[in-house]
PDB file of C-alpha atoms and ligand atoms in Angstrom:
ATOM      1  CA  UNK A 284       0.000   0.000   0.000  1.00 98.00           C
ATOM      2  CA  UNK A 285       2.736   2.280   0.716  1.00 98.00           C
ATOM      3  CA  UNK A 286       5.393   0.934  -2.228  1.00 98.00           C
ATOM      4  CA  UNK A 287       8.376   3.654  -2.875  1.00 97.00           C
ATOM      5  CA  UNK A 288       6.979   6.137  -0.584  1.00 98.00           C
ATOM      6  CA  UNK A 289       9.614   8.027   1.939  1.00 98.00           C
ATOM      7  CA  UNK A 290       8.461   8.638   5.723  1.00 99.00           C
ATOM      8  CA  UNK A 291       9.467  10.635   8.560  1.00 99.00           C
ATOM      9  CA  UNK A 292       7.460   8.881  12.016  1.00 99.00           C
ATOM     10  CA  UNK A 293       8.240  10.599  15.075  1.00 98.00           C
ATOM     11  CA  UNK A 294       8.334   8.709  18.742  1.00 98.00           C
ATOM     12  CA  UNK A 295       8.930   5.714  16.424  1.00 98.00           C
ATOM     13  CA  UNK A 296      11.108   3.738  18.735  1.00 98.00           C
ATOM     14  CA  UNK A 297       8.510   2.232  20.867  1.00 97.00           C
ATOM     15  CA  UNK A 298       4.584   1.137  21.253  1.00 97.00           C
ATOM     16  CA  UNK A 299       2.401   2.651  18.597  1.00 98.00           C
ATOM     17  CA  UNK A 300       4.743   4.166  16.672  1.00 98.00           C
ATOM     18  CA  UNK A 301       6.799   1.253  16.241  1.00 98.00           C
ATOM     19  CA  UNK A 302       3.746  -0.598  15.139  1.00 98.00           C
ATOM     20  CA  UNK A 303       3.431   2.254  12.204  1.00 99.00           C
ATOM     21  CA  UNK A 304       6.787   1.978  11.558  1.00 99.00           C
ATOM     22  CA  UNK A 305       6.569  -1.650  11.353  1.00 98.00           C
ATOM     23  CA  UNK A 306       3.404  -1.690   9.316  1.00 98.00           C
ATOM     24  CA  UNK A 307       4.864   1.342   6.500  1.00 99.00           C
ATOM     25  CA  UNK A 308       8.228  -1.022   5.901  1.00 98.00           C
ATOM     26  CA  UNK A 309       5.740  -4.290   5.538  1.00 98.00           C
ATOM     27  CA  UNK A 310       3.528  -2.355   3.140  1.00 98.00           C
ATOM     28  CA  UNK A 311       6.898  -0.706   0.816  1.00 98.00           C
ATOM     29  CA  UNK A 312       7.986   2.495   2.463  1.00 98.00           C
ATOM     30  CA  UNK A 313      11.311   3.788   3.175  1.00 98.00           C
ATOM     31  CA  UNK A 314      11.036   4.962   6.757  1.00 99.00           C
ATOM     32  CA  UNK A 315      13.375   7.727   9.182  1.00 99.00           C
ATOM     33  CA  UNK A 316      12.599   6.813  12.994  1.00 98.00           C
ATOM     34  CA  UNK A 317      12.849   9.466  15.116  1.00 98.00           C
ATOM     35  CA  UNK A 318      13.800   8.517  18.637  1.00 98.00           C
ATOM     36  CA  UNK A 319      14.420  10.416  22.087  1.00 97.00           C
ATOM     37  CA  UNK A 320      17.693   9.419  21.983  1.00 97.00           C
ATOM     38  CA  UNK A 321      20.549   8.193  19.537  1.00 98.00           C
ATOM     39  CA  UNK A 322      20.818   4.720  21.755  1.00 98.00           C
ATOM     40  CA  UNK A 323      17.226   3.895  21.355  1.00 98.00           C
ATOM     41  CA  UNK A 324      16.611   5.141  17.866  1.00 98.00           C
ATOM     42  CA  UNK A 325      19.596   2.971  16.668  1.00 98.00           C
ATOM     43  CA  UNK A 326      18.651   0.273  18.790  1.00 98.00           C
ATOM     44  CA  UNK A 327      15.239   0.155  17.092  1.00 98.00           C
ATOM     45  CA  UNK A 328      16.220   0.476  13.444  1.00 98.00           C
ATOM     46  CA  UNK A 329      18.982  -2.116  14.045  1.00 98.00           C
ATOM     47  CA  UNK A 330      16.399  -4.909  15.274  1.00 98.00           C
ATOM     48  CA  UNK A 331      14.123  -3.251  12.405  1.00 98.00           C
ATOM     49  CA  UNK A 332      16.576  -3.749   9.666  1.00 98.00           C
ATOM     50  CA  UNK A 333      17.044  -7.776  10.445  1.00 98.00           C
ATOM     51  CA  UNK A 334      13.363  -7.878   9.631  1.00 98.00           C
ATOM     52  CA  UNK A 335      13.404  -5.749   6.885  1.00 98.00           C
ATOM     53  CA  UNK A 336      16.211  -5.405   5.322  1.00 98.00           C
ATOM     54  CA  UNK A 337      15.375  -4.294   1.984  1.00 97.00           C
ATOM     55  CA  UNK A 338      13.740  -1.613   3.088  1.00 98.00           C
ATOM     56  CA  UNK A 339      16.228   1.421   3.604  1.00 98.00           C
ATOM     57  CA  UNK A 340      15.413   2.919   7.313  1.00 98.00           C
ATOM     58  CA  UNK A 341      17.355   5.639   9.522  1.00 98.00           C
ATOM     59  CA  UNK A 342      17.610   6.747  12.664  1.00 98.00           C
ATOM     60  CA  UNK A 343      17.197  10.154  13.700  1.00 98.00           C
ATOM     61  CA  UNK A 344      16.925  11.789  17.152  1.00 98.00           C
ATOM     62  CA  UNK A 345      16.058  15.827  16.772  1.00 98.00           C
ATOM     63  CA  UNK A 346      14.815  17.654  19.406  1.00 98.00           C
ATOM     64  CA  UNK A 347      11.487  17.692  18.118  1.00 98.00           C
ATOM     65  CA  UNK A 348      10.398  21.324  19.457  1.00 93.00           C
ATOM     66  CA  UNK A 349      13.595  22.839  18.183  1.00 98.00           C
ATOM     67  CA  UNK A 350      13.342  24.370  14.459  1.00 98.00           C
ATOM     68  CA  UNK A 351      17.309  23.897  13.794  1.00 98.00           C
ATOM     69  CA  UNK A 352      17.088  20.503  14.830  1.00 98.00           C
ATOM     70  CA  UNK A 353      13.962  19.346  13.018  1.00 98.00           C
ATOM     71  CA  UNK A 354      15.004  21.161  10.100  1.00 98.00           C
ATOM     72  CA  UNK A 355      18.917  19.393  10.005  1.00 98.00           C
ATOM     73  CA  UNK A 356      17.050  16.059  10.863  1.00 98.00           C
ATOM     74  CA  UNK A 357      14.729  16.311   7.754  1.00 98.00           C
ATOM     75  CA  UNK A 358      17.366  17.291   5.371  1.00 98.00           C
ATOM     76  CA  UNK A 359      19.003  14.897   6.470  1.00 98.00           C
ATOM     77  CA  UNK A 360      16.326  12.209   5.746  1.00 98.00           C
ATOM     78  CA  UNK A 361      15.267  14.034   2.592  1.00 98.00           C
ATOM     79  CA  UNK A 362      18.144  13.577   1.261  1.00 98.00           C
ATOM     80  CA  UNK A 363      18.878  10.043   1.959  1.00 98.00           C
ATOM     81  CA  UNK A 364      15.319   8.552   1.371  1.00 98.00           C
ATOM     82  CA  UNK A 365      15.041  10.874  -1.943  1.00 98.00           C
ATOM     83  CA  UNK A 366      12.012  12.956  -0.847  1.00 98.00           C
ATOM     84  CA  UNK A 367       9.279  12.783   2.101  1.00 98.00           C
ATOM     85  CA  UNK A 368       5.881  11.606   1.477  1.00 99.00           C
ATOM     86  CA  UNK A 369       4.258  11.327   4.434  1.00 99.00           C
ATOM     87  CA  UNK A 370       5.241  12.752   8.136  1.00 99.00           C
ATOM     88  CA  UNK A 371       3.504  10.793  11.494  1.00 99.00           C
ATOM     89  CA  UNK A 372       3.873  13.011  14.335  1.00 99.00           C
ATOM     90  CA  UNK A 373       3.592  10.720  16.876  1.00 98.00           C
ATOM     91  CA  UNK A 374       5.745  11.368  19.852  1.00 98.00           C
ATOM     92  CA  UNK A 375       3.771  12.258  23.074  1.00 97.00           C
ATOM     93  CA  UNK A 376       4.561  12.732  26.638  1.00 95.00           C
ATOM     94  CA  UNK A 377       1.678  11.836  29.260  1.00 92.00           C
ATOM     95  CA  UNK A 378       1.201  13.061  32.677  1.00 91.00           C
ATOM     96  CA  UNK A 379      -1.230  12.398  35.598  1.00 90.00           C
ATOM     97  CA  UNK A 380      -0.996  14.670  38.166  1.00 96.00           C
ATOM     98  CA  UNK A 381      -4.008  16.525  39.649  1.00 97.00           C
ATOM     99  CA  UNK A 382      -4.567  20.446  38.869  1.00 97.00           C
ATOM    100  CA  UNK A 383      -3.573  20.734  42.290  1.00 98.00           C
ATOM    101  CA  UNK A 384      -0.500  19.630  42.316  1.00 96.00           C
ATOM    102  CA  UNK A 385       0.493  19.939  38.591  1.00 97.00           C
ATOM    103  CA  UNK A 386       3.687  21.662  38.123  1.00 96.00           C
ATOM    104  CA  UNK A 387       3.886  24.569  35.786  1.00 97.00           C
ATOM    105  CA  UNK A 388       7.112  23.088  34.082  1.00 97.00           C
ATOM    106  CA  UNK A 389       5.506  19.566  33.820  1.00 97.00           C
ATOM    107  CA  UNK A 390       2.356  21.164  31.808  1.00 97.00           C
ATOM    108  CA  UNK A 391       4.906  23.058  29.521  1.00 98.00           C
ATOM    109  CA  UNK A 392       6.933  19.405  29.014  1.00 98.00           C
ATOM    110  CA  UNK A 393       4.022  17.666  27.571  1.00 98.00           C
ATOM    111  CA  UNK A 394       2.059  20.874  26.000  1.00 98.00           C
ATOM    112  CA  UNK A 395       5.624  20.901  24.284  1.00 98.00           C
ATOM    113  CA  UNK A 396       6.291  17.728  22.895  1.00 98.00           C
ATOM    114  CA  UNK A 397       2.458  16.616  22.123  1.00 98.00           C
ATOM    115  CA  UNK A 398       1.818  20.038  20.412  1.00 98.00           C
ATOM    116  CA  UNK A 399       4.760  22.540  19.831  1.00 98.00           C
ATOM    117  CA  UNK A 400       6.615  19.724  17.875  1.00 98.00           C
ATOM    118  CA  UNK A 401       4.106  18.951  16.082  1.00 98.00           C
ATOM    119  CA  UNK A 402       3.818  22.214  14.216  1.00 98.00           C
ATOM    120  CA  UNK A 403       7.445  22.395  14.089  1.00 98.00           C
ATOM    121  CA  UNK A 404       7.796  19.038  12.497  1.00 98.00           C
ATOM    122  CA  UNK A 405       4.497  19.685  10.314  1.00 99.00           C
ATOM    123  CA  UNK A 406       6.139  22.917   8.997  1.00 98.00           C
ATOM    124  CA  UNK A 407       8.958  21.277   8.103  1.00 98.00           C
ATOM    125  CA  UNK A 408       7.394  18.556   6.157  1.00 99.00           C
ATOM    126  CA  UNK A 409       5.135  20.581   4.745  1.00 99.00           C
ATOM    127  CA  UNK A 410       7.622  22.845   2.807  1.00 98.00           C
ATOM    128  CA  UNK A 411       9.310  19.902   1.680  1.00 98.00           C
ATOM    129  CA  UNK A 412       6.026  18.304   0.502  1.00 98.00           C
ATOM    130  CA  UNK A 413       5.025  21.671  -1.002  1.00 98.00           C
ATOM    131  CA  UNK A 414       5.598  20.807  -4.558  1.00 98.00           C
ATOM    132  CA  UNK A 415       5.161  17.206  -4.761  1.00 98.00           C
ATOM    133  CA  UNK A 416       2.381  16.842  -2.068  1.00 98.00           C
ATOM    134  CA  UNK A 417       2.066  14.400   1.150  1.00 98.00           C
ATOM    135  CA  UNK A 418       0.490  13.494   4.045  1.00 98.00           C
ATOM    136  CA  UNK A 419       0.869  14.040   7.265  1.00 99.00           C
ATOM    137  CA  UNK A 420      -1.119  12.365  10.256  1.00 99.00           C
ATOM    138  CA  UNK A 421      -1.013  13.314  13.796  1.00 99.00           C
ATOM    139  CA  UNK A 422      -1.317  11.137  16.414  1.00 98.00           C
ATOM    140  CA  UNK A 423      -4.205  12.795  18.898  1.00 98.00           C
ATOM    141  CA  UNK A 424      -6.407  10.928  21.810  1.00 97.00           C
ATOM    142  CA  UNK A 425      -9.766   9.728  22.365  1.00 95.00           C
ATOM    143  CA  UNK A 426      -9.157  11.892  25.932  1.00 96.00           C
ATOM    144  CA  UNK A 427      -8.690  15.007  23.202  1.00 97.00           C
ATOM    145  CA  UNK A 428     -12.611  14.773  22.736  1.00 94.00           C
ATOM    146  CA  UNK A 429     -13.589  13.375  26.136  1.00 93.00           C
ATOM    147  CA  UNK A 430     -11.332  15.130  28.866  1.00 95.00           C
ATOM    148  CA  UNK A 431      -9.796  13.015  31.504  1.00 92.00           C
ATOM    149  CA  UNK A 432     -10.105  13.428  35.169  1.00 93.00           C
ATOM    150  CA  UNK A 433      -6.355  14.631  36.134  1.00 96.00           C
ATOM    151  CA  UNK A 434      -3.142  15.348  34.431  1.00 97.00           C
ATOM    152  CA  UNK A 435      -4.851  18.539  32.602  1.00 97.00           C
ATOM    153  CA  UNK A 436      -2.040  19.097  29.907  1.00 98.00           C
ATOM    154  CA  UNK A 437      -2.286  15.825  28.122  1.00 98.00           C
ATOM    155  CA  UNK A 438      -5.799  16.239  26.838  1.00 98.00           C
ATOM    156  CA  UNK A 439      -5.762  19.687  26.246  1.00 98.00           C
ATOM    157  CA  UNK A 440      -2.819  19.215  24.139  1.00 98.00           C
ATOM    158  CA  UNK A 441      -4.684  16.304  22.190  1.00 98.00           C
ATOM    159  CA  UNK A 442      -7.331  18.847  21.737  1.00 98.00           C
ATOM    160  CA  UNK A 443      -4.907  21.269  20.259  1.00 98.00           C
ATOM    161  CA  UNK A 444      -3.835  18.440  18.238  1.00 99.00           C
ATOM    162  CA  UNK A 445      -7.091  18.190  16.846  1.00 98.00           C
ATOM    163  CA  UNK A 446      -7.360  21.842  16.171  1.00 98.00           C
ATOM    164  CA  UNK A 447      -4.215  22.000  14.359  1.00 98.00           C
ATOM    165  CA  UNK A 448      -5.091  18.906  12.311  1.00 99.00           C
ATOM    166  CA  UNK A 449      -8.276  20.484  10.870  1.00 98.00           C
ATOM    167  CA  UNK A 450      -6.410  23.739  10.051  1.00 98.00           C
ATOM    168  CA  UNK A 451      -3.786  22.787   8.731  1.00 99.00           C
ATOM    169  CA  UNK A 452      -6.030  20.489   6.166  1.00 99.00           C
ATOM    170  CA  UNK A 453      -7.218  23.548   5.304  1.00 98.00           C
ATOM    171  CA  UNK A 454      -4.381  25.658   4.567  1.00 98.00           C
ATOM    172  CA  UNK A 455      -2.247  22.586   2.876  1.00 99.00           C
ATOM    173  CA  UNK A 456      -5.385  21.104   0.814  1.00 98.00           C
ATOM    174  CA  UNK A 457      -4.180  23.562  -1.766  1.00 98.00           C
ATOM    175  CA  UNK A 458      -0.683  22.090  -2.262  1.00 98.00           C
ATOM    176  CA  UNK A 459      -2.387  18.394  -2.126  1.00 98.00           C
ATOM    177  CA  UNK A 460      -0.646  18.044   1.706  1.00 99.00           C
ATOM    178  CA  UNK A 461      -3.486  15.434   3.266  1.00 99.00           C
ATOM    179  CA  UNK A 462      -3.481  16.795   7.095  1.00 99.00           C
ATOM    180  CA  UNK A 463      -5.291  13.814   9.454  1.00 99.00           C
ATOM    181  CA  UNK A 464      -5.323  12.502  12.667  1.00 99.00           C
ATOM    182  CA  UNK A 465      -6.069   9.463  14.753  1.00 98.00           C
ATOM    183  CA  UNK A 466      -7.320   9.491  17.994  1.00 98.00           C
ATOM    184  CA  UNK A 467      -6.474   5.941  19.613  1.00 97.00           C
ATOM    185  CA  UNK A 468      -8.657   4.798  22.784  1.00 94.00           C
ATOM    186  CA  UNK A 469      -6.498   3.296  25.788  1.00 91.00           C
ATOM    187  CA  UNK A 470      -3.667   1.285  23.558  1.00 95.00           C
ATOM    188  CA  UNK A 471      -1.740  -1.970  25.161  1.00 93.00           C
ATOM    189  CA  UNK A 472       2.181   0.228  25.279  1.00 93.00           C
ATOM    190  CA  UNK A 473       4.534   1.137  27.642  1.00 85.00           C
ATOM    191  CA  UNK A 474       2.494   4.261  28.321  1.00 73.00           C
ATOM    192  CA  UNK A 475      -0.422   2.297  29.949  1.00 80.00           C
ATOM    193  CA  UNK A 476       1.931  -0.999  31.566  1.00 83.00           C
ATOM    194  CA  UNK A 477       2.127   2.125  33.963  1.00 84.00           C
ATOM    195  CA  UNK A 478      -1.140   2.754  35.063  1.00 83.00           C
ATOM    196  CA  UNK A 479      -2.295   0.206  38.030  1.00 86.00           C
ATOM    197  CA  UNK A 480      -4.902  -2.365  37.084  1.00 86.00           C
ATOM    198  CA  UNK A 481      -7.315  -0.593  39.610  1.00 89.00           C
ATOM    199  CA  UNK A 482      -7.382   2.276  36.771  1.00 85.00           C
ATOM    200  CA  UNK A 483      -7.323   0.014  33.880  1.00 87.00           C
ATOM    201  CA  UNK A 484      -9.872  -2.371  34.845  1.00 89.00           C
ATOM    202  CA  UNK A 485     -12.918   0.221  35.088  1.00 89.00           C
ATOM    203  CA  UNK A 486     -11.828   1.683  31.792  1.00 85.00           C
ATOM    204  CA  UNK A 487     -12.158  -2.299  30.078  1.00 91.00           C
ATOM    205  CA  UNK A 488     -15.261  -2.501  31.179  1.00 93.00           C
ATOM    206  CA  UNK A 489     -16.538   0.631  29.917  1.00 92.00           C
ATOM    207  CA  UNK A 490     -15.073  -0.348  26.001  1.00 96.00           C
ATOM    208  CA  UNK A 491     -17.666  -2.048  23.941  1.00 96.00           C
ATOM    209  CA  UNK A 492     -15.342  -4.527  22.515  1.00 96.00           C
ATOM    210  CA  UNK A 493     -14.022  -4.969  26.081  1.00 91.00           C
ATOM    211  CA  UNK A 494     -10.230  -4.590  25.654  1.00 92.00           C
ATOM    212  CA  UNK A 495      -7.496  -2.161  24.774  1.00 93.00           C
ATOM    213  CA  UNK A 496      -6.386  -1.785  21.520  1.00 96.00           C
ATOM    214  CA  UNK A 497      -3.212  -2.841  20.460  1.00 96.00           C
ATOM    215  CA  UNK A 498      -0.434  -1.231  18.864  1.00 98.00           C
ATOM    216  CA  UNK A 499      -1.167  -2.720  15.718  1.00 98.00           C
ATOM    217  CA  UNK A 500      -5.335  -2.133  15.651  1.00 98.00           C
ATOM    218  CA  UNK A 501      -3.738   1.927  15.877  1.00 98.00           C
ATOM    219  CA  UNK A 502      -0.767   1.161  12.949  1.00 99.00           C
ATOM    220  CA  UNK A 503      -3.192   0.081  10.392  1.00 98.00           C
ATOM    221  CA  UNK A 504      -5.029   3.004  10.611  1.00 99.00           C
ATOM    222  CA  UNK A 505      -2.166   5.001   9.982  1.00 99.00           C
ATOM    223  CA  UNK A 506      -1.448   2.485   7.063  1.00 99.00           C
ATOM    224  CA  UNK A 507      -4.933   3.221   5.659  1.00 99.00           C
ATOM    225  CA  UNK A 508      -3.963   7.329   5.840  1.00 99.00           C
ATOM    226  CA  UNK A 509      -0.727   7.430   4.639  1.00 99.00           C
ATOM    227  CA  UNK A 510      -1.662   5.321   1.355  1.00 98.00           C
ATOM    228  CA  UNK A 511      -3.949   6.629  -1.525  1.00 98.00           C
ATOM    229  CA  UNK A 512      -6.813   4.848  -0.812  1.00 98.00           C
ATOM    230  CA  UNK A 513      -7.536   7.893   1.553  1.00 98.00           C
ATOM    231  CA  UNK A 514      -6.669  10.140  -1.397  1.00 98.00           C
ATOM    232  CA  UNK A 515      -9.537  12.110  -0.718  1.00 98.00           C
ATOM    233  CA  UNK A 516      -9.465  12.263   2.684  1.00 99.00           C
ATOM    234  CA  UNK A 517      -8.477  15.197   4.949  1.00 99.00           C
ATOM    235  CA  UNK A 518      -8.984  17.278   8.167  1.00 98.00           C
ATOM    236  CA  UNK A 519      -9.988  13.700   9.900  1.00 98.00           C
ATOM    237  CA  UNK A 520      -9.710  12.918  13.375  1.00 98.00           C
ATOM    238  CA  UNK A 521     -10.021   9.161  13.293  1.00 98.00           C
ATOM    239  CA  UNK A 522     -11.139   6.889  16.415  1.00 98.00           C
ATOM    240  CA  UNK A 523      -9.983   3.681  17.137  1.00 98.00           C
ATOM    241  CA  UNK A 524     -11.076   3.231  20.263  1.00 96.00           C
ATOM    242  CA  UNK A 525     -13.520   0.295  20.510  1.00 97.00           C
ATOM    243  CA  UNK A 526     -16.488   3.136  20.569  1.00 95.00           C
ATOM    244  CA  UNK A 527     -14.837   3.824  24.263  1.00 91.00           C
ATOM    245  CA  UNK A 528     -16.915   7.049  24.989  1.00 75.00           C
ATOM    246  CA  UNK A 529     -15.489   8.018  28.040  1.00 65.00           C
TER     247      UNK A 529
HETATM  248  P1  NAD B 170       5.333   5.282  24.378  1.00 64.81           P
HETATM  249  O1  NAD B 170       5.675   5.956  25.645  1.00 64.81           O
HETATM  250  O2  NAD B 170       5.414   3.798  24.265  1.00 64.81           O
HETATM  251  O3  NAD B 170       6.156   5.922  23.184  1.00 64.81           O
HETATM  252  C1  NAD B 170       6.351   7.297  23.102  1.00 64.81           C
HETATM  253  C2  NAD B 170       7.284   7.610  21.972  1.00 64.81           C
HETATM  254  O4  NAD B 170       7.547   9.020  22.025  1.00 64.81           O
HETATM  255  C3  NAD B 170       8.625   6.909  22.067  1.00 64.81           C
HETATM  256  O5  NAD B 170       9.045   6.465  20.796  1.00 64.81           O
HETATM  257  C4  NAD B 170       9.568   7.983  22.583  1.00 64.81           C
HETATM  258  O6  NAD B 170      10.872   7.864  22.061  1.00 64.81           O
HETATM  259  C5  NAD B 170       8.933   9.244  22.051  1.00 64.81           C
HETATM  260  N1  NAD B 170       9.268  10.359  22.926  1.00 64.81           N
HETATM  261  C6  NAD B 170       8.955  10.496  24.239  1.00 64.81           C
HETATM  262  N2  NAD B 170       9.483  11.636  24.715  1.00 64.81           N
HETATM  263  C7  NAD B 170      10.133  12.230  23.671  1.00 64.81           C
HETATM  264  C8  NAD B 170      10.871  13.429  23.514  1.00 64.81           C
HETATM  265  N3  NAD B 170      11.044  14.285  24.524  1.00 64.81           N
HETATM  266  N4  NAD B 170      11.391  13.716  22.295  1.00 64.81           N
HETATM  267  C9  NAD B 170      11.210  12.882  21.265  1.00 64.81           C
HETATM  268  N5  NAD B 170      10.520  11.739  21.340  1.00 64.81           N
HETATM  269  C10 NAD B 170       9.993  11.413  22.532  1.00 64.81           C
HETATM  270  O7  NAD B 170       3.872   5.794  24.052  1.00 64.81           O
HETATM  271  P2  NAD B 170       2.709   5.259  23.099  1.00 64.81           P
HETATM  272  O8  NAD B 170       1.633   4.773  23.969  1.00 64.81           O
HETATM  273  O9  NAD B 170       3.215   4.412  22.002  1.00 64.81           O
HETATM  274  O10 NAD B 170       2.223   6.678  22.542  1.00 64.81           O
HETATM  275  C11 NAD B 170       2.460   7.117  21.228  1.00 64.81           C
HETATM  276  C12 NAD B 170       1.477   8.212  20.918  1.00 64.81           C
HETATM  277  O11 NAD B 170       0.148   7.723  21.062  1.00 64.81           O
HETATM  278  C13 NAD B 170       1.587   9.427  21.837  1.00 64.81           C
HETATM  279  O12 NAD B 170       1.385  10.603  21.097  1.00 64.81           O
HETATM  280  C14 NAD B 170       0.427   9.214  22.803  1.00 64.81           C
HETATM  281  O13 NAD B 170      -0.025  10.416  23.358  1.00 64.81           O
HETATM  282  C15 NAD B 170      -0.595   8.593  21.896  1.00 64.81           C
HETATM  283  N6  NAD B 170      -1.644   7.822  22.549  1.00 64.81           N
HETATM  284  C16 NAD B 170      -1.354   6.723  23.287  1.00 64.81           C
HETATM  285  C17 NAD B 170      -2.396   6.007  23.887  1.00 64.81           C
HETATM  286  C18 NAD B 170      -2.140   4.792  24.690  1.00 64.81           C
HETATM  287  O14 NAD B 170      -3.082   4.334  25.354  1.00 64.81           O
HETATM  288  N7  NAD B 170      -0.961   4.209  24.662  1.00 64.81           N
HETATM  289  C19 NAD B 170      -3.722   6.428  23.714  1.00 64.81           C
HETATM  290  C20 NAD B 170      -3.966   7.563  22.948  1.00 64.81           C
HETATM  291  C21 NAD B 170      -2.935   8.240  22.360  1.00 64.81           C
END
C-alpha cells in the first residue's frame, strides 16, 4: 500500500509508533525513525533492519520542538530517502498529576512535545512536501474529545492536536498536503503498563469490545492514511477506540 513512498514517524522507537513503523516497511515504504535518543533510535532500526532489510530505514533523534534541529534532521532524511511523502507526528509525553499539584514546568513538558513539535515538524514537512504533495497524520487521543479526570495538559494538548489537524487540512489542501489525525482509545504500550490495574480495569469494562487496543489495531489506521486509498481524505480525526466514549 505504501510501495516507494519516503516517511518521517516521530516517537517511532517504541509502542504505537513502532507498530506504524513496522506496518509502513511491511507495506513498501522507506522509513526515518525518530527517537528520544541516539541509543534507542539505533537500537530500534537495528532490530528493524534484520526484519526488513530491503527496506532502507534511519535513525534520527532531533529535538522535536527545536526548528534547527527538526530542520537538520529532515534534510538529512530528505536527502537520503530521496524525498518525504508522508510525516507521522507521533511522539507524546503523558502526565497524571491533579490540577492541584500539577507543576507549571511539567504542563509546559508535555504541552511541548504533544503540540509545539508537532507544528514544528508539520512545517517542516510541509515545505518539503510543497511541490510534490504528502500526508501528514497526527497522532491525537480519544481523551482530546472526552477530557480526563487529572493530568490537565495531556488532553488539552490532544485537543490542540485536533485543532491543528483540521487547520492545517485547510491551509495545505491547496498544495495536495493530506493533514489527518487518529485518535487511539487506551492502547496496550509502555504508556499504559504504567497505570495500576485498579485504573485500567474500570476503563475495560466501559469499552464495547471490552479490551485495549493494540499497537497494531492503531498502525493500520495510519497504514490506511498514509496510502492513496484515503486520497480524498483530509482534516480527519479518526477513532480507534472500541467506541470507548469516556
Ligand atoms: P510510548 O511511551 O510507548 O512511546 C512514546 C514515543 O515518544 C517513544 O518512541 C519515545 O521515544 C517518544 N518520545 C517520548 N518523549 C520524547 C521526547 N522528549 N522527544 C522525542 N521523542 C519522545 O507511548 P505510546 O503509547 O506508544 O504513545 C504514542 C502516541 O500515542 C503518543 O502521542 C500518545 O499520546 C498517543 N496515545 C497513546 C495512547 C495509549 O493508550 N498508549 C492512547 C492515545 C494516544
Amino acid at each position: 500500500m505504501l510501495k516507494g513512498k519516503k516517511a518521517i514517524v516521530t516517537g517511532g522507537t517504541r509502542g504505537i509508533g513502532l507498530a506504524i513503523v513496522s506496518k509502513f516497511l511491511e507495506n513498501g515504504a522507506d522509513v526515518a525513525v525518530c527517537g528520544s535518543r541516539k541509543e534507542t533510535a539505533e537500537r530500534a532500526v537495528e532490530q528493524l533492519k534484520i526484519k526488513f532489510p530491503d527496506r532502507k530505514i534511519l535513525a534520527l533523534y532531533p529535538d522535536l520542538s527545536d526548528p534547527a534541529s527538526v530542520e537538520e534532521a529532515f534534510d538529512f532524511a530528505c536527502k537520503e530517502l530521496g524525498g518525504l511523502d508522508v510525516l507521522v507526528n507521533n511522539a507524546g509525553l503523558s502526565a497524571r498529576a491533579s490540577l492541584f499539584d500539577y507543576d507549571y514546568a511539567e504542563f509546559e513538558k508535555v504541552v511541548n512535545l504533544n503540540l509545539n513539535a508537532v507544528f514544528v515538524c508539520a512545517q517542516a514537512a510541509a515545505k518539503r512536501m510543497k511541490e510534490t504533495g504528502g500526508c501528514i497524520i497526527n497522532t491525537s487521543s480519544m481523551v482530546s474529545k472526552y477530557g480526563q479526570p487529572a493530568g490537565v495538559a495531556y488532553p488539552a494538548s490532544k485537543f490542540a492536536v485536533n485543532g491543528l489537524t483540521l487547520s492545517l487540512a485547510r491551509e495545505l489542501g491547496p498544495y495536495n498536503i493530506r493533514v489527518n489525525a487518529v485518535a487511539p482509545g487506551v492502547t496496550n504500550t509502555d504508556m499504559v503498563a504504567v497505570l495500576p490495574k485498579e485504573v485500567i480495569a474500570p476503563i475495560v469494562a466501559q469499552i464495547p469490545l471490552r479490551r485495549v487496543g493494540e499497537p497494531e489495531d492503531v498502525a493500520n489506521a495510519f497504514l490506511f492514511l498514509a496510502s492513496d486509498m484515503a486520497s480524498y481524505i483530509t482534516g480527519a480525526v479518526l477513532p480507534v477506540d472500541g467506541a470507548a466514549r469516556s
